[in-house]
Amino acid sequence: MTQYTIVANQAGGPEVLEYVETQIPTPGEGQVQVEVAAAGLNFIETYQRSGTYPVDYPFTPGSEFAGTVTEVGPGVRNLKVGDRVATSEGVNGYAQFVVVDAAVLGKVPDAVDLRLAAALPLQGCTAHYLIHSSYMVRSGDVVLTYAGAGGVGLLLTQMLKLKGATVITTASTQQKKDLAKAAGADYVVDYDQVPQTVAKVTGGSGVHAVYDGIGKDTFEMSLEALRRRGTLVLFGGASGQVPPLDLQRLNAGGSLTVTRPKLADFLTTPEERAWRFGDVLGWVAEGKIDVRIGAEFPMARAADAHRALEGRQTTGKVLLLP
């Protein structure tokens, strides 16, 4: 039995992503086979494709997807054929069928469309751990984020508002500003307006926390925005990696805290996965969180999807549909 899969045989631009016929994989011990309803597109896949992050070739991107279990391997007790599932910890997700460890799958409630579920595991669980574990947001906190109309940004803003925070965020166009405001952001400004906005909103004291997925271009501004004993959570490097930091800078800034987390370290047990998946998917099912699908591409046009993402032409989540 064969299927169509995206394969890169070498590092390079989007053009290296080929749509080819491959064998449908069979689950082994502790694994299940999933028919993919949609795969989520993430920046890390552009880094893997380009060679910025080394991978073995031939390479099929895609750690995030949702679909239906079609075959169960030996030793699997928690899933059965027909279950609706999603994950951000899979492999080879740019395909019609994938094999994945059953332990990293979360069940999708019937009230949540599988396309929406595919948009949630990575960015939804990222937003969840950021505000519940990296810096625990409390009602009344003032928080700065960036890229408020992005996939993480829209979810992060909505979750921050559920926690009772005041949200300052950025967006580069009026359309993106409107999306960020619709998600609940209290202040949506251009990047160069961040310092004066923070000063005005906080009376000069600074924000309690900054969630920074941009990295090199915003890091100093993020530190400057913090109040005494504030926390900077650096969770990405869309503009490049931050140079080495002199820790005395944190002392001089007011006993600041900087942390550089990654999602994998916050999905370490079945209980932790169930907590984060349950919250995020539950909020969607209850209508407390709105998921914006910014664009959908047929799987065969994965290269075009990568071009759109890298060209900052998208808002919300980009999906690939087999």
mmCIF file of C-alpha atoms in Angstrom:
data_model
loop_
_atom_site.group_PDB
_atom_site.id
_atom_site.type_symbol
_atom_site.label_atom_id
_atom_site.label_comp_id
_atom_site.label_asym_id
_atom_site.label_seq_id
_atom_site.Cartn_x
_atom_site.Cartn_y
_atom_site.Cartn_z
ATOM 1 C CA MET A 1 0.000 0.000 0.000
ATOM 2 C CA THR A 2 1.316 3.425 -0.958
ATOM 3 C CA GLN A 3 0.606 7.028 -0.112
ATOM 4 C CA TYR A 4 1.892 10.492 -1.026
ATOM 5 C CA THR A 5 4.432 12.140 1.228
ATOM 6 C CA ILE A 6 6.551 15.292 1.200
ATOM 7 C CA VAL A 7 10.259 14.422 1.077
ATOM 8 C CA ALA A 8 13.389 16.602 1.027
ATOM 9 C CA ASN A 9 16.495 14.834 -0.251
ATOM 10 C CA GLN A 10 18.833 17.708 0.570
ATOM 11 C CA ALA A 11 18.908 21.007 2.433
ATOM 12 C CA GLY A 12 17.782 24.096 0.570
ATOM 13 C CA GLY A 13 14.903 26.397 -0.250
ATOM 14 C CA PRO A 14 11.238 25.427 -0.437
ATOM 15 C CA GLU A 15 11.819 23.902 -3.851
ATOM 16 C CA VAL A 16 13.549 20.874 -2.265
ATOM 17 C CA LEU A 17 10.175 19.696 -0.883
ATOM 18 C CA GLU A 18 8.965 16.991 -3.285
ATOM 19 C CA TYR A 19 5.570 15.262 -3.333
ATOM 20 C CA VAL A 20 6.393 11.596 -3.852
ATOM 21 C CA GLU A 21 4.827 8.164 -3.546
ATOM 22 C CA THR A 22 5.993 6.124 -0.543
ATOM 23 C CA GLN A 23 4.987 3.036 1.400
ATOM 24 C CA ILE A 24 2.353 3.421 4.107
ATOM 25 C CA PRO A 25 4.125 2.712 7.416
ATOM 26 C CA THR A 26 3.042 -0.045 9.801
ATOM 27 C CA PRO A 27 2.922 0.552 13.572
ATOM 28 C CA GLY A 28 5.326 -1.279 15.845
ATOM 29 C CA GLU A 29 5.300 -1.892 19.572
ATOM 30 C CA GLY A 30 3.539 0.947 21.399
ATOM 31 C CA GLN A 31 2.661 2.736 18.165
ATOM 32 C CA VAL A 32 -0.449 3.517 16.135
ATOM 33 C CA GLN A 33 -1.046 4.398 12.519
ATOM 34 C CA VAL A 34 -2.947 7.652 11.973
ATOM 35 C CA GLU A 35 -4.703 8.879 8.855
ATOM 36 C CA VAL A 36 -3.787 12.558 8.809
ATOM 37 C CA ALA A 37 -6.651 15.051 8.544
ATOM 38 C CA ALA A 38 -4.326 18.064 8.640
ATOM 39 C CA ALA A 39 -0.730 18.861 9.537
ATOM 40 C CA GLY A 40 0.303 22.083 11.206
ATOM 41 C CA LEU A 41 3.104 24.124 9.665
ATOM 42 C CA ASN A 42 5.744 25.513 12.028
ATOM 43 C CA PHE A 43 8.882 27.637 11.646
ATOM 44 C CA ILE A 44 11.109 24.840 12.909
ATOM 45 C CA GLU A 45 10.325 22.915 9.725
ATOM 46 C CA THR A 46 11.726 25.746 7.594
ATOM 47 C CA TYR A 47 14.912 25.616 9.692
ATOM 48 C CA GLN A 48 15.115 21.838 9.227
ATOM 49 C CA ARG A 49 14.464 22.109 5.500
ATOM 50 C CA SER A 50 17.039 24.858 4.983
ATOM 51 C CA GLY A 51 19.776 23.096 6.943
ATOM 52 C CA THR A 52 19.810 25.599 9.810
ATOM 53 C CA TYR A 53 18.846 22.686 12.052
ATOM 54 C CA PRO A 54 20.663 19.543 10.849
ATOM 55 C CA VAL A 55 18.493 16.525 9.970
ATOM 56 C CA ASP A 56 19.084 13.243 8.203
ATOM 57 C CA TYR A 57 18.046 13.019 4.541
ATOM 58 C CA PRO A 58 15.787 11.948 2.979
ATOM 59 C CA PHE A 59 13.647 13.943 5.402
ATOM 60 C CA THR A 60 9.892 14.334 5.826
ATOM 61 C CA PRO A 61 8.955 17.330 8.024
ATOM 62 C CA GLY A 62 5.992 17.504 10.351
ATOM 63 C CA SER A 63 5.745 16.944 14.100
ATOM 64 C CA GLU A 64 2.229 18.391 14.507
ATOM 65 C CA PHE A 65 -0.902 16.794 13.084
ATOM 66 C CA ALA A 66 -4.361 15.516 13.865
ATOM 67 C CA GLY A 67 -6.272 12.598 12.457
ATOM 68 C CA THR A 68 -7.931 9.252 13.066
ATOM 69 C CA VAL A 69 -6.321 6.052 14.350
ATOM 70 C CA THR A 70 -6.449 3.458 11.576
ATOM 71 C CA GLU A 71 -4.265 0.675 13.018
ATOM 72 C CA VAL A 72 -3.030 -0.157 16.509
ATOM 73 C CA GLY A 73 0.311 -1.799 17.195
ATOM 74 C CA PRO A 74 1.181 -4.340 19.892
ATOM 75 C CA GLY A 75 1.089 -3.141 23.470
ATOM 76 C CA VAL A 76 -1.196 -0.150 22.939
ATOM 77 C CA ARG A 77 -3.974 -0.066 25.534
ATOM 78 C CA ASN A 78 -5.125 3.548 25.627
ATOM 79 C CA LEU A 79 -6.168 3.950 21.979
ATOM 80 C CA LYS A 80 -8.303 2.047 19.459
ATOM 81 C CA VAL A 81 -9.132 2.262 15.770
ATOM 82 C CA GLY A 82 -11.416 5.222 15.139
ATOM 83 C CA ASP A 83 -10.091 7.424 17.959
ATOM 84 C CA ARG A 84 -9.532 11.069 17.027
ATOM 85 C CA VAL A 85 -6.070 12.200 18.093
ATOM 86 C CA ALA A 86 -3.529 15.008 17.809
ATOM 87 C CA THR A 87 0.121 15.594 18.711
ATOM 88 C CA SER A 88 3.007 18.033 18.471
ATOM 89 C CA GLU A 89 5.571 15.271 19.072
ATOM 90 C CA GLY A 90 5.208 13.147 15.959
ATOM 91 C CA VAL A 91 7.496 12.666 12.970
ATOM 92 C CA ASN A 92 6.972 12.586 9.199
ATOM 93 C CA GLY A 93 3.659 14.438 9.493
ATOM 94 C CA TYR A 94 3.633 15.818 5.934
ATOM 95 C CA ALA A 95 1.951 12.650 4.723
ATOM 96 C CA GLN A 96 -1.391 10.905 4.294
ATOM 97 C CA PHE A 97 -0.594 8.275 6.941
ATOM 98 C CA VAL A 98 1.893 8.395 9.806
ATOM 99 C CA VAL A 99 3.077 6.075 12.545
ATOM 100 C CA VAL A 100 3.427 7.668 15.968
ATOM 101 C CA ASP A 101 4.079 6.555 19.530
ATOM 102 C CA ALA A 102 0.739 6.226 21.290
ATOM 103 C CA ALA A 103 2.180 7.873 24.409
ATOM 104 C CA VAL A 104 2.517 11.295 22.724
ATOM 105 C CA LEU A 105 -1.051 11.472 21.381
ATOM 106 C CA GLY A 106 -3.893 13.383 22.952
ATOM 107 C CA LYS A 107 -7.520 12.523 22.317
ATOM 108 C CA VAL A 108 -9.580 15.144 20.498
ATOM 109 C CA PRO A 109 -13.110 15.832 21.805
ATOM 110 C CA ASP A 110 -15.906 15.214 19.312
ATOM 111 C CA ALA A 111 -16.849 18.899 19.568
ATOM 112 C CA VAL A 112 -13.498 19.966 18.058
ATOM 113 C CA ASP A 113 -12.963 19.708 14.302
ATOM 114 C CA LEU A 114 -9.807 17.767 13.424
ATOM 115 C CA ARG A 115 -8.540 20.681 11.326
ATOM 116 C CA LEU A 116 -8.737 22.929 14.360
ATOM 117 C CA ALA A 117 -7.125 20.220 16.473
ATOM 118 C CA ALA A 118 -4.156 20.132 14.089
ATOM 119 C CA ALA A 119 -3.611 23.843 14.725
ATOM 120 C CA LEU A 120 -3.400 23.455 18.500
ATOM 121 C CA PRO A 121 -0.882 20.926 19.880
ATOM 122 C CA LEU A 122 2.316 22.898 19.353
ATOM 123 C CA GLN A 123 1.194 26.505 19.576
ATOM 124 C CA GLY A 124 -1.659 25.886 21.992
ATOM 125 C CA CYS A 125 0.485 23.862 24.392
ATOM 126 C CA THR A 126 3.291 26.400 23.974
ATOM 127 C CA ALA A 127 0.985 29.225 25.042
ATOM 128 C CA HIS A 128 -0.252 27.045 27.908
ATOM 129 C CA TYR A 129 3.171 26.240 29.380
ATOM 130 C CA LEU A 130 4.373 29.824 28.908
ATOM 131 C CA ILE A 131 1.705 31.311 31.155
ATOM 132 C CA HIS A 132 1.221 28.403 33.556
ATOM 133 C CA SER A 133 4.775 27.130 34.015
ATOM 134 C CA SER A 134 7.527 29.427 32.660
ATOM 135 C CA TYR A 135 6.041 32.478 34.338
ATOM 136 C CA MET A 136 2.788 31.878 36.174
ATOM 137 C CA VAL A 137 0.542 34.776 35.203
ATOM 138 C CA ARG A 138 -1.719 36.204 37.879
ATOM 139 C CA SER A 139 -4.824 38.327 37.512
ATOM 140 C CA GLY A 140 -3.799 41.973 37.228
ATOM 141 C CA ASP A 141 -0.376 41.315 35.670
ATOM 142 C CA VAL A 142 0.710 43.492 32.750
ATOM 143 C CA VAL A 143 2.350 41.361 30.067
ATOM 144 C CA LEU A 144 4.203 42.200 26.835
ATOM 145 C CA THR A 145 4.169 39.832 23.871
ATOM 146 C CA TYR A 146 5.189 40.166 20.213
ATOM 147 C CA ALA A 147 3.661 39.108 16.899
ATOM 148 C CA GLY A 148 0.155 39.301 18.306
ATOM 149 C CA ALA A 149 -1.467 38.101 15.070
ATOM 150 C CA GLY A 150 0.744 35.023 14.726
ATOM 151 C CA GLY A 151 -0.267 31.480 15.529
ATOM 152 C CA VAL A 152 1.143 31.541 19.067
ATOM 153 C CA GLY A 153 0.342 35.215 19.541
ATOM 154 C CA LEU A 154 -3.409 34.904 19.005
ATOM 155 C CA LEU A 155 -3.706 31.924 21.344
ATOM 156 C CA LEU A 156 -1.376 33.439 23.930
ATOM 157 C CA THR A 157 -3.395 36.658 24.069
ATOM 158 C CA GLN A 158 -6.663 34.786 24.582
ATOM 159 C CA MET A 159 -5.200 32.638 27.345
ATOM 160 C CA LEU A 160 -3.675 35.694 29.028
ATOM 161 C CA LYS A 161 -7.085 37.352 29.048
ATOM 162 C CA LEU A 162 -8.599 34.207 30.592
ATOM 163 C CA LYS A 163 -6.039 34.661 33.376
ATOM 164 C CA GLY A 164 -7.018 38.320 33.885
ATOM 165 C CA ALA A 165 -3.854 39.943 32.498
ATOM 166 C CA THR A 166 -3.464 43.237 30.646
ATOM 167 C CA VAL A 167 -1.854 42.468 27.273
ATOM 168 C CA ILE A 168 0.453 44.704 25.239
ATOM 169 C CA THR A 169 1.443 43.229 21.890
ATOM 170 C CA THR A 170 2.794 44.172 18.471
ATOM 171 C CA ALA A 171 1.656 43.812 14.875
ATOM 172 C CA SER A 172 3.097 45.176 11.637
ATOM 173 C CA THR A 173 -0.028 45.918 9.568
ATOM 174 C CA GLN A 174 -3.512 47.221 10.272
ATOM 175 C CA GLN A 175 -5.040 43.860 9.376
ATOM 176 C CA LYS A 176 -2.800 42.126 11.908
ATOM 177 C CA LYS A 177 -3.535 44.779 14.523
ATOM 178 C CA ASP A 178 -7.258 44.209 14.042
ATOM 179 C CA LEU A 179 -6.786 40.454 14.523
ATOM 180 C CA ALA A 180 -4.763 40.949 17.695
ATOM 181 C CA LYS A 181 -7.388 43.354 19.095
ATOM 182 C CA ALA A 182 -10.142 40.865 18.251
ATOM 183 C CA ALA A 183 -8.240 38.230 20.263
ATOM 184 C CA GLY A 184 -8.468 40.527 23.290
ATOM 185 C CA ALA A 185 -5.180 42.433 23.316
ATOM 186 C CA ASP A 186 -5.534 45.681 25.255
ATOM 187 C CA TYR A 187 -2.799 47.560 23.362
ATOM 188 C CA VAL A 188 -1.567 46.674 19.856
ATOM 189 C CA VAL A 189 1.306 48.821 18.618
ATOM 190 C CA ASP A 190 4.197 48.967 16.172
ATOM 191 C CA TYR A 191 7.495 47.599 17.455
ATOM 192 C CA ASP A 192 9.012 51.063 17.794
ATOM 193 C CA GLN A 193 6.115 52.119 20.018
ATOM 194 C CA VAL A 194 6.705 49.423 22.632
ATOM 195 C CA PRO A 195 8.881 51.430 25.083
ATOM 196 C CA GLN A 196 6.505 54.407 25.341
ATOM 197 C CA THR A 197 3.436 52.159 25.494
ATOM 198 C CA VAL A 198 4.909 50.095 28.335
ATOM 199 C CA ALA A 199 5.844 53.263 30.191
ATOM 200 C CA LYS A 200 2.375 54.752 29.758
ATOM 201 C CA VAL A 201 0.425 51.618 30.681
ATOM 202 C CA THR A 202 2.549 50.786 33.754
ATOM 203 C CA GLY A 203 3.238 54.314 34.975
ATOM 204 C CA GLY A 204 6.923 53.775 34.282
ATOM 205 C CA SER A 205 7.288 50.686 36.468
ATOM 206 C CA GLY A 206 7.483 48.143 33.625
ATOM 207 C CA VAL A 207 5.667 44.902 32.847
ATOM 208 C CA HIS A 208 5.575 41.812 35.021
ATOM 209 C CA ALA A 209 6.608 39.504 32.183
ATOM 210 C CA VAL A 210 7.630 39.494 28.534
ATOM 211 C CA TYR A 211 7.007 36.514 26.264
ATOM 212 C CA ASP A 212 9.508 36.914 23.423
ATOM 213 C CA GLY A 213 9.552 34.576 20.437
ATOM 214 C CA ILE A 214 11.465 37.017 18.189
ATOM 215 C CA GLY A 215 14.880 36.822 19.820
ATOM 216 C CA LYS A 216 17.838 38.898 18.642
ATOM 217 C CA ASP A 217 15.921 41.960 17.393
ATOM 218 C CA THR A 218 13.721 42.383 20.484
ATOM 219 C CA PHE A 219 15.789 40.979 23.367
ATOM 220 C CA GLU A 220 17.193 44.281 24.653
ATOM 221 C CA MET A 221 13.793 45.953 24.332
ATOM 222 C CA SER A 222 12.264 43.080 26.274
ATOM 223 C CA LEU A 223 14.742 43.493 29.131
ATOM 224 C CA GLU A 224 14.164 47.251 29.196
ATOM 225 C CA ALA A 225 10.388 46.711 29.403
ATOM 226 C CA LEU A 226 10.543 44.689 32.638
ATOM 227 C CA ARG A 227 9.815 46.007 36.091
ATOM 228 C CA ARG A 228 11.988 45.204 39.070
ATOM 229 C CA ARG A 229 12.072 41.402 39.524
ATOM 230 C CA GLY A 230 10.301 40.954 36.193
ATOM 231 C CA THR A 231 10.641 37.832 34.050
ATOM 232 C CA LEU A 232 11.639 37.526 30.399
ATOM 233 C CA VAL A 233 10.573 34.243 28.808
ATOM 234 C CA LEU A 234 12.533 33.809 25.572
ATOM 235 C CA PHE A 235 10.793 30.984 23.715
ATOM 236 C CA GLY A 236 11.978 31.472 20.141
ATOM 237 C CA GLY A 237 14.394 33.182 17.783
ATOM 238 C CA ALA A 238 12.478 34.207 14.671
ATOM 239 C CA SER A 239 14.949 37.063 14.040
ATOM 240 C CA GLY A 240 18.010 35.068 15.075
ATOM 241 C CA GLN A 241 19.573 33.788 18.243
ATOM 242 C CA VAL A 242 20.356 36.105 21.161
ATOM 243 C CA PRO A 243 24.095 36.728 21.760
ATOM 244 C CA PRO A 244 25.670 35.555 25.025
ATOM 245 C CA LEU A 245 24.295 37.467 28.004
ATOM 246 C CA ASP A 246 26.313 39.101 30.783
ATOM 247 C CA LEU A 247 24.389 38.083 33.895
ATOM 248 C CA GLN A 248 25.302 41.361 35.544
ATOM 249 C CA ARG A 249 22.832 42.919 33.108
ATOM 250 C CA LEU A 250 20.031 41.219 35.058
ATOM 251 C CA ASN A 251 21.339 42.596 38.348
ATOM 252 C CA ALA A 252 21.558 46.126 36.967
ATOM 253 C CA GLY A 253 18.059 45.886 35.482
ATOM 254 C CA GLY A 254 16.458 45.175 38.852
ATOM 255 C CA SER A 255 17.052 41.528 39.780
ATOM 256 C CA LEU A 256 15.512 40.314 36.522
ATOM 257 C CA THR A 257 14.890 36.693 35.541
ATOM 258 C CA VAL A 258 15.480 35.276 32.050
ATOM 259 C CA THR A 259 14.463 31.771 31.037
ATOM 260 C CA ARG A 260 14.825 29.964 27.694
ATOM 261 C CA PRO A 261 12.287 27.102 27.681
ATOM 262 C CA LYS A 262 11.208 24.658 25.007
ATOM 263 C CA LEU A 263 7.949 22.754 24.708
ATOM 264 C CA ALA A 264 9.457 19.270 25.003
ATOM 265 C CA ASP A 265 10.503 19.976 28.579
ATOM 266 C CA PHE A 266 6.912 20.781 29.496
ATOM 267 C CA LEU A 267 5.382 17.622 28.016
ATOM 268 C CA THR A 268 7.383 15.114 30.003
ATOM 269 C CA THR A 269 4.709 12.817 31.454
ATOM 270 C CA PRO A 270 1.312 11.469 30.365
ATOM 271 C CA GLU A 271 -0.251 13.515 33.166
ATOM 272 C CA GLU A 272 1.352 16.746 31.960
ATOM 273 C CA ARG A 273 0.277 16.114 28.369
ATOM 274 C CA ALA A 274 -3.260 15.344 29.506
ATOM 275 C CA TRP A 275 -3.365 18.589 31.526
ATOM 276 C CA ARG A 276 -2.184 20.819 28.693
ATOM 277 C CA PHE A 277 -4.112 19.055 25.902
ATOM 278 C CA GLY A 278 -7.194 18.875 28.077
ATOM 279 C CA ASP A 279 -7.148 22.573 28.924
ATOM 280 C CA VAL A 280 -6.467 23.788 25.390
ATOM 281 C CA LEU A 281 -8.886 21.494 23.568
ATOM 282 C CA GLY A 282 -11.456 21.985 26.313
ATOM 283 C CA TRP A 283 -11.333 25.778 25.954
ATOM 284 C CA VAL A 284 -11.869 25.420 22.217
ATOM 285 C CA ALA A 285 -14.785 23.022 22.709
ATOM 286 C CA GLU A 286 -16.342 25.463 25.203
ATOM 287 C CA GLY A 287 -15.890 28.442 22.893
ATOM 288 C CA LYS A 288 -13.474 30.204 25.255
ATOM 289 C CA ILE A 289 -10.645 30.114 22.707
ATOM 290 C CA ASP A 290 -11.005 30.881 19.023
ATOM 291 C CA VAL A 291 -8.547 29.238 16.639
ATOM 292 C CA ARG A 292 -7.689 31.206 13.516
ATOM 293 C CA ILE A 293 -6.698 29.156 10.478
ATOM 294 C CA GLY A 294 -4.782 31.700 8.440
ATOM 295 C CA ALA A 295 -4.222 29.548 5.366
ATOM 296 C CA GLU A 296 -4.692 26.007 4.099
ATOM 297 C CA PHE A 297 -2.553 24.429 1.396
ATOM 298 C CA PRO A 298 -2.885 21.029 -0.277
ATOM 299 C CA MET A 299 -0.038 18.805 0.884
ATOM 300 C CA ALA A 300 1.351 18.788 -2.653
ATOM 301 C CA ARG A 301 1.954 22.550 -2.327
ATOM 302 C CA ALA A 302 4.046 22.337 0.827
ATOM 303 C CA ALA A 303 6.744 24.412 -0.859
ATOM 304 C CA ASP A 304 4.283 27.276 -1.392
ATOM 305 C CA ALA A 305 3.213 27.021 2.243
ATOM 306 C CA HIS A 306 6.847 27.349 3.358
ATOM 307 C CA ARG A 307 7.307 30.395 1.112
ATOM 308 C CA ALA A 308 4.237 32.056 2.608
ATOM 309 C CA LEU A 309 5.367 31.384 6.174
ATOM 310 C CA GLU A 310 8.925 32.561 5.619
ATOM 311 C CA GLY A 311 7.675 35.630 3.746
ATOM 312 C CA ARG A 312 5.513 36.694 6.732
ATOM 313 C CA GLN A 313 2.468 36.496 4.457
ATOM 314 C CA THR A 314 0.337 34.566 6.944
ATOM 315 C CA THR A 315 -1.638 35.194 10.108
ATOM 316 C CA GLY A 316 -2.843 32.562 12.535
ATOM 317 C CA LYS A 317 -2.092 28.926 11.763
ATOM 318 C CA VAL A 318 -1.082 27.451 8.403
ATOM 319 C CA LEU A 319 -2.284 23.927 7.668
ATOM 320 C CA LEU A 320 -1.359 21.302 5.078
ATOM 321 C CA LEU A 321 -4.226 19.068 3.940
ATOM 322 C CA PRO A 322 -3.465 15.597 2.468
#
